[in-house]
Tab-separated table of C-alpha atoms and ligand atoms in Angstrom:
chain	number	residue	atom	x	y	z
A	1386	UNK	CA	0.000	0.000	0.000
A	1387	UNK	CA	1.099	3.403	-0.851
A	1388	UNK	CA	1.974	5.116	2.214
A	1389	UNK	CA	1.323	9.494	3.259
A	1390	UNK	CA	3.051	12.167	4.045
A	1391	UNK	CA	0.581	13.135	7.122
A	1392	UNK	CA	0.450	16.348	8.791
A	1393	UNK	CA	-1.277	17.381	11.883
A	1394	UNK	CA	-1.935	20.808	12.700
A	1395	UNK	CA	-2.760	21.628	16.075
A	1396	UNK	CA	-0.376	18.517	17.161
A	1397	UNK	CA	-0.312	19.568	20.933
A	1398	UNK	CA	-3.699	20.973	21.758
A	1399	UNK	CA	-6.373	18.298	23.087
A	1400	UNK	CA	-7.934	16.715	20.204
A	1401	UNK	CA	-4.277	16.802	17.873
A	1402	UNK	CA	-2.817	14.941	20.652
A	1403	UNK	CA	-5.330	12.530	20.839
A	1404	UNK	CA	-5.384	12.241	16.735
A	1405	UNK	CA	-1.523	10.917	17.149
A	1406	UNK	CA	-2.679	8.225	19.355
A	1407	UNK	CA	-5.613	7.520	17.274
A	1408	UNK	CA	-3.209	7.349	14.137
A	1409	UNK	CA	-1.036	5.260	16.129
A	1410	UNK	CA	-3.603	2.780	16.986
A	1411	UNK	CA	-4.863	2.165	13.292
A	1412	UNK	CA	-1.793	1.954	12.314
A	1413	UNK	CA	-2.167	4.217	9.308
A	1414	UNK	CA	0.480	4.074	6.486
A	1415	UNK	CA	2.336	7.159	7.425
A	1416	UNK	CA	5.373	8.052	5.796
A	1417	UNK	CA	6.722	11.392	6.731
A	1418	UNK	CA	4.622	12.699	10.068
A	1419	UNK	CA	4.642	16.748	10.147
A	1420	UNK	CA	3.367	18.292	13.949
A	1421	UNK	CA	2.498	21.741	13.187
A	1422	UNK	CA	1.151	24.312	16.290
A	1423	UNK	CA	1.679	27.845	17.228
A	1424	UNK	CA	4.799	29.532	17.751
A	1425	UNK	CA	4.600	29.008	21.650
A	1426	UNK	CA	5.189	25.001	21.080
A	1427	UNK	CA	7.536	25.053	18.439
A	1428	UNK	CA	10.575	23.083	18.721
A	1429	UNK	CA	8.950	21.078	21.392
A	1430	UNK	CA	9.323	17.546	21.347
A	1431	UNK	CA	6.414	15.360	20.739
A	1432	UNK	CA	6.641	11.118	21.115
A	1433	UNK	CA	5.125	9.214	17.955
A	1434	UNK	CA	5.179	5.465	17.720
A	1435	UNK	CA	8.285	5.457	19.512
A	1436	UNK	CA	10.147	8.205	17.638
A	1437	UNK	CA	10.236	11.559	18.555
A	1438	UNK	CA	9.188	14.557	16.337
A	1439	UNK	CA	9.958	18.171	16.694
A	1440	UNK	CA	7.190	20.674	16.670
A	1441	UNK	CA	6.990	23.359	13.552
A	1442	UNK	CA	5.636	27.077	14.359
A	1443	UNK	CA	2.961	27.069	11.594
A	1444	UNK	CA	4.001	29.532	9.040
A	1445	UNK	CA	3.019	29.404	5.042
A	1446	UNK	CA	7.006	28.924	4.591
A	1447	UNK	CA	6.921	26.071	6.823
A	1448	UNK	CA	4.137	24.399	5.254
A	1449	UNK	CA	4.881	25.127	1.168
A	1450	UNK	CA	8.348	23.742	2.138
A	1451	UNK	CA	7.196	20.211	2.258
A	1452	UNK	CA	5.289	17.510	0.709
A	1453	UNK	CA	2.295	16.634	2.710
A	1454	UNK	CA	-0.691	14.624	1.205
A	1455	UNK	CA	-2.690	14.741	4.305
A	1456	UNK	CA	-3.709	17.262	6.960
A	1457	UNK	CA	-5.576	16.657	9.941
A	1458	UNK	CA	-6.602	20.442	11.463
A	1459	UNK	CA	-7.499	21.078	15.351
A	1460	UNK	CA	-6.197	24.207	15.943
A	1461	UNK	CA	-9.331	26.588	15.743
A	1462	UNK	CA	-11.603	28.166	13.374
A	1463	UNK	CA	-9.060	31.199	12.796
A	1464	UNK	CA	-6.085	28.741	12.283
A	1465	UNK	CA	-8.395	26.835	9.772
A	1466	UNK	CA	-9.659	30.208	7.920
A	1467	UNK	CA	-6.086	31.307	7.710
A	1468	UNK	CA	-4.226	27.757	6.851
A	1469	UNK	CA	-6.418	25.353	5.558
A	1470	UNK	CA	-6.191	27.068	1.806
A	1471	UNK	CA	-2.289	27.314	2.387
A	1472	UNK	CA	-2.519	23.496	2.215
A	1473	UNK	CA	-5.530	23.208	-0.007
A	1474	UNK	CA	-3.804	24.832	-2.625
A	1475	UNK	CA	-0.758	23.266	-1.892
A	1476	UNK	CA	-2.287	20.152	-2.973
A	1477	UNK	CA	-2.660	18.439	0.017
A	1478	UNK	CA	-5.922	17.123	1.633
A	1479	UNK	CA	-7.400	19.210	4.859
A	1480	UNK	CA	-9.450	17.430	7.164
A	1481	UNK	CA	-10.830	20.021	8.924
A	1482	UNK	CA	-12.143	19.858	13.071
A	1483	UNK	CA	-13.042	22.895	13.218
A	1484	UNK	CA	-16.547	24.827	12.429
A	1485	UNK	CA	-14.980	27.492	10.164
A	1486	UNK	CA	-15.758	25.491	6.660
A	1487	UNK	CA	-18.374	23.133	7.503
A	1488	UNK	CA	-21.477	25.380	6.063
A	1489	UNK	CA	-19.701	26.002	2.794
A	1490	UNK	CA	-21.452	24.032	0.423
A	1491	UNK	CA	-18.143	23.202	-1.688
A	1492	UNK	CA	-16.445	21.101	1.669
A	1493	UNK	CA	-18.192	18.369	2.135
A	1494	UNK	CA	-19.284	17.399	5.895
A	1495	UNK	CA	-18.638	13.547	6.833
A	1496	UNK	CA	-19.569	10.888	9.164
A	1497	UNK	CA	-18.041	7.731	7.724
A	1498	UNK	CA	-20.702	5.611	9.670
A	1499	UNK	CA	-23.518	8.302	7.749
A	1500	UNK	CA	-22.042	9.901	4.515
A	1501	UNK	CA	-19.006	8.258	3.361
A	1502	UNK	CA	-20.311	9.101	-0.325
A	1503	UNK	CA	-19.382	12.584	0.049
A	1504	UNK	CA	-15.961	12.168	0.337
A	1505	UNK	CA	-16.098	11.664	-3.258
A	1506	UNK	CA	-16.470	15.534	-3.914
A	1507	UNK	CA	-14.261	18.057	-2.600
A	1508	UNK	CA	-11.878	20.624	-3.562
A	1509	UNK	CA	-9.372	19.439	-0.523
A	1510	UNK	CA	-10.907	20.335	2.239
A	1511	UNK	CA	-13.378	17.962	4.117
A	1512	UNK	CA	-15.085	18.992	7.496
A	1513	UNK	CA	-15.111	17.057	10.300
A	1514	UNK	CA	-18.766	17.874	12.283
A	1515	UNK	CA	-18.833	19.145	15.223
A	1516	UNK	CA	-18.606	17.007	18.477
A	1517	UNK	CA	-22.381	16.701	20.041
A	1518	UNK	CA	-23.493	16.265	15.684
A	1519	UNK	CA	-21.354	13.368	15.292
A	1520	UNK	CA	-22.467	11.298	17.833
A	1521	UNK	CA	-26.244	12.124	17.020
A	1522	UNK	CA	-26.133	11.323	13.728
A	1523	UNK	CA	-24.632	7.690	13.987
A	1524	UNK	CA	-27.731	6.842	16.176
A	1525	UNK	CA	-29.809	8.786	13.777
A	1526	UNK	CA	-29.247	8.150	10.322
A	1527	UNK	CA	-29.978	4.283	10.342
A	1528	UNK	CA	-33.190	5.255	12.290
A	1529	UNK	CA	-34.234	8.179	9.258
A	1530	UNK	CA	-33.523	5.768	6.555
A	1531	UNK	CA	-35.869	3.656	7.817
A	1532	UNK	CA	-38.809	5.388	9.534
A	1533	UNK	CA	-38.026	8.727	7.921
A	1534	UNK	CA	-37.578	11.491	10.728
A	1535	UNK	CA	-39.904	14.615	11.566
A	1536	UNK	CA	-38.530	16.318	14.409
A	1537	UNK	CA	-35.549	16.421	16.573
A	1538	UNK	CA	-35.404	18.032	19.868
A	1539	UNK	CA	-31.546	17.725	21.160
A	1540	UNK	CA	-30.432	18.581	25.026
A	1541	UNK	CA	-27.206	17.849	25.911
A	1542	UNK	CA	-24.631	17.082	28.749
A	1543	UNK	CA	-21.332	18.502	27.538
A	1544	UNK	CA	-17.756	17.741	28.505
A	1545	UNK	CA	-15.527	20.561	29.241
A	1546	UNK	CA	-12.836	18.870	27.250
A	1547	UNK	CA	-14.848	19.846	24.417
A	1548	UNK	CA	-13.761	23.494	25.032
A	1549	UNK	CA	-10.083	22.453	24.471
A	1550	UNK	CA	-7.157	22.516	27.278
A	1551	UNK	CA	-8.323	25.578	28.602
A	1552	UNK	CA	-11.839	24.246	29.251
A	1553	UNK	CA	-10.335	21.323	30.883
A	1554	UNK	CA	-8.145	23.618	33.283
A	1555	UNK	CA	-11.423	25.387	34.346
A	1556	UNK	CA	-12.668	22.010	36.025
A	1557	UNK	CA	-9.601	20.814	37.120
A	1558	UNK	CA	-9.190	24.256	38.711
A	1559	UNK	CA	-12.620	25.374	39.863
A	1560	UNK	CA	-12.216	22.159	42.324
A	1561	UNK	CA	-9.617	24.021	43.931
A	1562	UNK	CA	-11.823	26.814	44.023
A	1563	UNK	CA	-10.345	28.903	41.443
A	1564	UNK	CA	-12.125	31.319	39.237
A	1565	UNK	CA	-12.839	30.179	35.421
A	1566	UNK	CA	-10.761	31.512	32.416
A	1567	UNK	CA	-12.280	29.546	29.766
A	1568	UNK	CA	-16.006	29.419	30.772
A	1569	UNK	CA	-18.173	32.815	31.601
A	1570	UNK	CA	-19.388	31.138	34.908
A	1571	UNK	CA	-17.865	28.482	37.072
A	1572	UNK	CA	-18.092	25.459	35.981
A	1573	UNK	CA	-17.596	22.927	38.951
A	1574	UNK	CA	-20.516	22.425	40.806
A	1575	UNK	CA	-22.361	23.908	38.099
A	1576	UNK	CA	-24.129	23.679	34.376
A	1577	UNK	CA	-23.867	26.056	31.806
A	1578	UNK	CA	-26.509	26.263	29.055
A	1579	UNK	CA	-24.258	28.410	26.621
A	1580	UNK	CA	-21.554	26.568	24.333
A	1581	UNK	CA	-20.451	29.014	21.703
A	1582	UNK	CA	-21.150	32.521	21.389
A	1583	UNK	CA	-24.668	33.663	21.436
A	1584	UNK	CA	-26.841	34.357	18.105
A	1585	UNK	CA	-29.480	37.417	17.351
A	1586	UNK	CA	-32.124	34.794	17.317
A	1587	UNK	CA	-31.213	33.734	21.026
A	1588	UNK	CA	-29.635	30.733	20.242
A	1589	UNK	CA	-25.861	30.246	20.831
A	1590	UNK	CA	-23.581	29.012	17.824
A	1591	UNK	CA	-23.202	24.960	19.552
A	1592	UNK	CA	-27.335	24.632	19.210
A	1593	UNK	CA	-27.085	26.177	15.728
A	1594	UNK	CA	-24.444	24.230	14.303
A	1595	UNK	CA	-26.255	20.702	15.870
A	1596	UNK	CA	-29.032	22.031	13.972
A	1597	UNK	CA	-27.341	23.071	10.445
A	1598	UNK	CA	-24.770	20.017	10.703
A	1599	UNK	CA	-27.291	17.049	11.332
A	1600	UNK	CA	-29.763	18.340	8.064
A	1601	UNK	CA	-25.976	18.775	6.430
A	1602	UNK	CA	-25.269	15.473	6.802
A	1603	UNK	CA	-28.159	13.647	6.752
A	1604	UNK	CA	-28.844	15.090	3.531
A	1605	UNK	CA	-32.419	16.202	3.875
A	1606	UNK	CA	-32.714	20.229	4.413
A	1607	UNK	CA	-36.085	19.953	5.686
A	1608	UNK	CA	-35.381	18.324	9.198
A	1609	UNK	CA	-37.233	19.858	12.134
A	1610	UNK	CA	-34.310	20.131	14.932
A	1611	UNK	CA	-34.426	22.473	17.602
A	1612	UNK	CA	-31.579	22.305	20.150
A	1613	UNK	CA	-29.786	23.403	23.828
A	1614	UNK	CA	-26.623	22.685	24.288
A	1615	UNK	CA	-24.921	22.643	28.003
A	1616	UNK	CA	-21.910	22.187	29.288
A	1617	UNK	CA	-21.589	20.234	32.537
A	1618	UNK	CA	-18.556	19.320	35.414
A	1619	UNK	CA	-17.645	16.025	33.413
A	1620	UNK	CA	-13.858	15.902	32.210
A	1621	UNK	CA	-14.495	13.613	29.007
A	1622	UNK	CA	-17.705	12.195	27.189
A	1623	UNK	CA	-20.975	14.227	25.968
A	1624	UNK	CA	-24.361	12.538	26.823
A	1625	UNK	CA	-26.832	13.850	24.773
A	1626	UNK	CA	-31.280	13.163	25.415
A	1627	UNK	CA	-32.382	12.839	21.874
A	1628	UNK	CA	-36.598	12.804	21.213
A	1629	UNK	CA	-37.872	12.469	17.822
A	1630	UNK	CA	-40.903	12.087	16.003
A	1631	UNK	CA	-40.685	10.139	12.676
A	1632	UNK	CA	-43.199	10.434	9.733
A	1633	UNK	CA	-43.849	6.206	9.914
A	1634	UNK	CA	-45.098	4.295	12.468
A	1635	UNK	CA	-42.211	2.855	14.765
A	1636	UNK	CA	-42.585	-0.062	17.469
A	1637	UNK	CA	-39.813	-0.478	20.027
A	1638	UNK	CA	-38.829	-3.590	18.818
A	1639	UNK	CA	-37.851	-1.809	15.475
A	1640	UNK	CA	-36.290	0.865	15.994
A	1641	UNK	CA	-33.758	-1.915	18.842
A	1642	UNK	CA	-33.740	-3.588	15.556
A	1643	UNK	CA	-32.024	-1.375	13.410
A	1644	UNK	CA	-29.843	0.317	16.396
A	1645	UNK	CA	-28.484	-3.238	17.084
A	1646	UNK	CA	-27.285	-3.520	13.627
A	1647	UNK	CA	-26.205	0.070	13.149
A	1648	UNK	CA	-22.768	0.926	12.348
A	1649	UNK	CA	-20.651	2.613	15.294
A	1650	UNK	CA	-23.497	1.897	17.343
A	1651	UNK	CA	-23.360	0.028	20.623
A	1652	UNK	CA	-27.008	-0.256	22.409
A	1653	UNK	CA	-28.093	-0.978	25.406
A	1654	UNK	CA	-31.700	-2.389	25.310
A	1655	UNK	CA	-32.327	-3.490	28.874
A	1656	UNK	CA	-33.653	-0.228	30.370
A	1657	UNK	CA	-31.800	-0.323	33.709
A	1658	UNK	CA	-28.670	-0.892	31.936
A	1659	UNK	CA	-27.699	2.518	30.513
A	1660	UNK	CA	-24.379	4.294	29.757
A	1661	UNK	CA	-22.511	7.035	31.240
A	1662	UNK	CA	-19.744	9.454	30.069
A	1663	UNK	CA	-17.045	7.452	32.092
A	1664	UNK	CA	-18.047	3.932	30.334
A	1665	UNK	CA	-17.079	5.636	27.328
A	1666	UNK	CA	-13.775	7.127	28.528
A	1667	UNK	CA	-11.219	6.536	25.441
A	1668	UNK	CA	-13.488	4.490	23.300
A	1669	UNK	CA	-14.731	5.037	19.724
A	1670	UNK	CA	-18.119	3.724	19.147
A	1671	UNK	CA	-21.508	5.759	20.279
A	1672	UNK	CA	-23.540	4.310	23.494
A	1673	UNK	CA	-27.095	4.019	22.915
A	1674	UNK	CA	-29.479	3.269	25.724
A	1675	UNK	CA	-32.829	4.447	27.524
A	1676	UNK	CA	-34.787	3.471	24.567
A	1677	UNK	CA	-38.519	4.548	25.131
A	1678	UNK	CA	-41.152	5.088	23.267
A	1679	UNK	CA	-42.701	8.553	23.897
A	1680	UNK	CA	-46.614	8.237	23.458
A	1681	UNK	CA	-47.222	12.055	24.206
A	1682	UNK	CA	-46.924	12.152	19.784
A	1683	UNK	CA	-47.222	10.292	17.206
A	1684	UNK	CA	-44.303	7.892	16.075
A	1685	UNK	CA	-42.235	9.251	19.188
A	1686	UNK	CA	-39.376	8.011	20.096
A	1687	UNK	CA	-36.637	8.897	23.086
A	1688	UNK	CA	-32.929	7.828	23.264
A	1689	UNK	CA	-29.718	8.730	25.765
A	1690	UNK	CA	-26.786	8.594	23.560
A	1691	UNK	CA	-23.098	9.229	24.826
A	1692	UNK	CA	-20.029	9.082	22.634
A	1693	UNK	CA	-16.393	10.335	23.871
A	1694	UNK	CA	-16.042	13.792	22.887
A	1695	UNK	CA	-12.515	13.834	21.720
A	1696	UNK	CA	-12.354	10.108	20.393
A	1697	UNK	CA	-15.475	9.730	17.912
A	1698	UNK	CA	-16.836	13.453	19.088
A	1699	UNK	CA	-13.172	14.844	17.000
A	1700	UNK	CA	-9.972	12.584	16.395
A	1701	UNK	CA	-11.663	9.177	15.476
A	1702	UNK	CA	-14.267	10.909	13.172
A	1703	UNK	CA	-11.415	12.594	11.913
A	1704	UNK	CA	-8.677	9.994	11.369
A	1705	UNK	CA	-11.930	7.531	10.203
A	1706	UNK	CA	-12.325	9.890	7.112
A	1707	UNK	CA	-8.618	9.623	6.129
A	1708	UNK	CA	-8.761	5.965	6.122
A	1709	UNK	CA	-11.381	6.386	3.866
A	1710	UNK	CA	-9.298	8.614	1.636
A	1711	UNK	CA	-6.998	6.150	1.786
A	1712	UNK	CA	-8.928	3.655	0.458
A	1713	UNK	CA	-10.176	4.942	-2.032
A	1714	UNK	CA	-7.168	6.161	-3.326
A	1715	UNK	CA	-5.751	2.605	-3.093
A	1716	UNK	CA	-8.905	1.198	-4.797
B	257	A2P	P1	-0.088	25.684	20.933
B	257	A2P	O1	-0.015	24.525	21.875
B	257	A2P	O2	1.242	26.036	20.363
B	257	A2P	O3	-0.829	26.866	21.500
B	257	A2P	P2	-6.640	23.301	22.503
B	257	A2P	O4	-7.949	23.536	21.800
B	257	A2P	O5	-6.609	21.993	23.225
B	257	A2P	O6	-6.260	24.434	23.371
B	257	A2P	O7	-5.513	23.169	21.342
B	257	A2P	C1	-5.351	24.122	20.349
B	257	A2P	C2	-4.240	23.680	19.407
B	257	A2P	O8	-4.183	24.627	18.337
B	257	A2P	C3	-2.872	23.682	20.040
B	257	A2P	O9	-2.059	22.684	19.440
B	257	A2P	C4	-2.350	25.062	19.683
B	257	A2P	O10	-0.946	25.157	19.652
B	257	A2P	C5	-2.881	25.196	18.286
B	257	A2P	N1	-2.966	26.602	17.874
B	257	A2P	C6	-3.681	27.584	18.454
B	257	A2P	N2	-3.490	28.766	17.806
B	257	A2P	C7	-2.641	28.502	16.789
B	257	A2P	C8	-2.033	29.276	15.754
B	257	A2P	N3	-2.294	30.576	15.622
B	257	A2P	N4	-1.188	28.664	14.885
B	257	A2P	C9	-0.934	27.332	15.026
B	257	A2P	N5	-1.456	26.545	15.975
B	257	A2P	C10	-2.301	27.115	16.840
């Protein structure tokens, strides 16, 4: 097999870090391994597979001075906006965690459990979705295909890991009864119900993406989805309560049906047995359990699904659409 140059940008920050180990463990044909972050990192030393790798201050010089086939972003929506073209037009391949291209309707948005087709069309850039989407859709999509969804109303439980190192300090720190940097309020001992800056419409940006993303990527611009997003004291894992209505009729049996045999999916169908952020804790797949039918509407349905955040929610997702890539290319 043809092996990549593979370059990750944002190598030291909470998700890149996690996309080296995620790399590691699928074993992807890497060639040449480039760890780009800011200046404040640079020349820092970084362990990969047992060799060690010197970080590079992300400049256009550094980047159009070398060969790389494959970029995997995490480094923020300005980094991205700034960056990802350097690359793009570079001729290399940007697989993209942030939010800044994923509403262009030229970069393709993908979930390989969901939309694996669109990989076929891009002009180098590919978004990965954002965290709470992911994990929504993989439970989703079989469930649409077959019963043909209505309405979505999301409310999630979101880990402050999703918010990066600094959101992760904030917990760690707030125990010891420090004031927050990251967050607008204190987050131990507490819930926030704003992710993302707010919107004119009184939304913030987190419920508005979930909303844009999962029509995105479900392919079907007519969804129903309303959504609040909240950020709670949990380290890794977002648990999210998911009620739809579908447009067919659904029996419980069903719907465990096609969740059981759903890609990505593991579910849970005894209703005491249900999963929590820490069962997930550095595992790929998405937990499905609390299946109920909800007999307040028609064709109603209720599910708790929790994936981890930076794993499937970011790096997986991620590093699951460059294997993809890969194979195709290798086809
Ligand atoms: P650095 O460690 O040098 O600041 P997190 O979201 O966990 O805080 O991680 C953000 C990642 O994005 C880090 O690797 C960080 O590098 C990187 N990053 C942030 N700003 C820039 C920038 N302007 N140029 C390159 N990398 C950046």
């Amino acid at each position: 097999m043809k092996k990549y140059n593979v370059a990750v940008v944002g190598a030291t920050g909470m998700v890149g870090r996690k996309m080296l180990q995620v790399l590691a463990e699928r074993n992807l044909p890497i060639d040449n391994l480039y760890l780009f972050a800011s200046a404040r990192s640079a020349g820092n030393k970084v362990e990969f597979m047992g060799k060690e790798y010197t970080v590079i201050e992300l400049t256009e010089e550094n980047v159009l001075a070398r060969k790389i086939d494959i970029a995997l972003f995490s480094a923020g929506g300005s980094t991205s906006k700034a960056f990802a073209p350097v690359f793009a037009n570079n001729g290399t391949l940007v697989i993209d965690n942030s939010s800044q291209w994923r509403t262009d309707p030229n970069v393709p948005l993908v979930v390989p459990e969901v939309n694996s087709h669109d990989i076929d069309w891009h002009n180098n850039i590919i978004a990965n979705p954002n965290c709470s989407t992911i994990q929504a859709v993989v439970a989703l999509a079989p469930l649409h295909r077959k019963y043909g969804i209505k309405r979505i109303v999301y409310s999630t439980y979101q880990a402050v890991s999703g918010a990066g190192m600094g959101g992760f300090a904030d917990l760690e720190n707030g125990v010891k009864g420090e004031a927050p940097k990251k967050f607008p309020k204190p987050i131990f001992g507490n819930v926030i119900p704003h992710i993302d800056v707010f919107l004119p419409n009184g939304y913030t940006k987190e419920e508005e993406k979930m909303m844009f993303e999962t029509r995105k990527i479900l392919g079907d611009p007519d969804l129903k989805i309303t959504a609040t997003t909240v950020r709670v004291p949990v380290y890794y894992g977002h648990s999210e309560s998911i009620n739809i209505e579908f447009k067919n009729p659904i029996t419980l049996e069903g719907v465990k049906e096609c969740l059981r045999n759903a890609d990505g999916v593991i579910l849970s169908e005894e209703a005491e047995v249900y999963h929590t952020p820490l069962d997930t804790a550095n595992t790929n797949p998405v937990y499905v359990s609390r299946v109920r039918l909800d007999n307040s509407v028609e064709n109603g349905l209720n599910l708790w699904v929790v994936a981890d955040n930076i794993r499937k929610g970011a790096a997986t997702n991620a590093v699951q659409i460059a294997e993809k890539v890969i194979a195709k290319d290798n086809k």
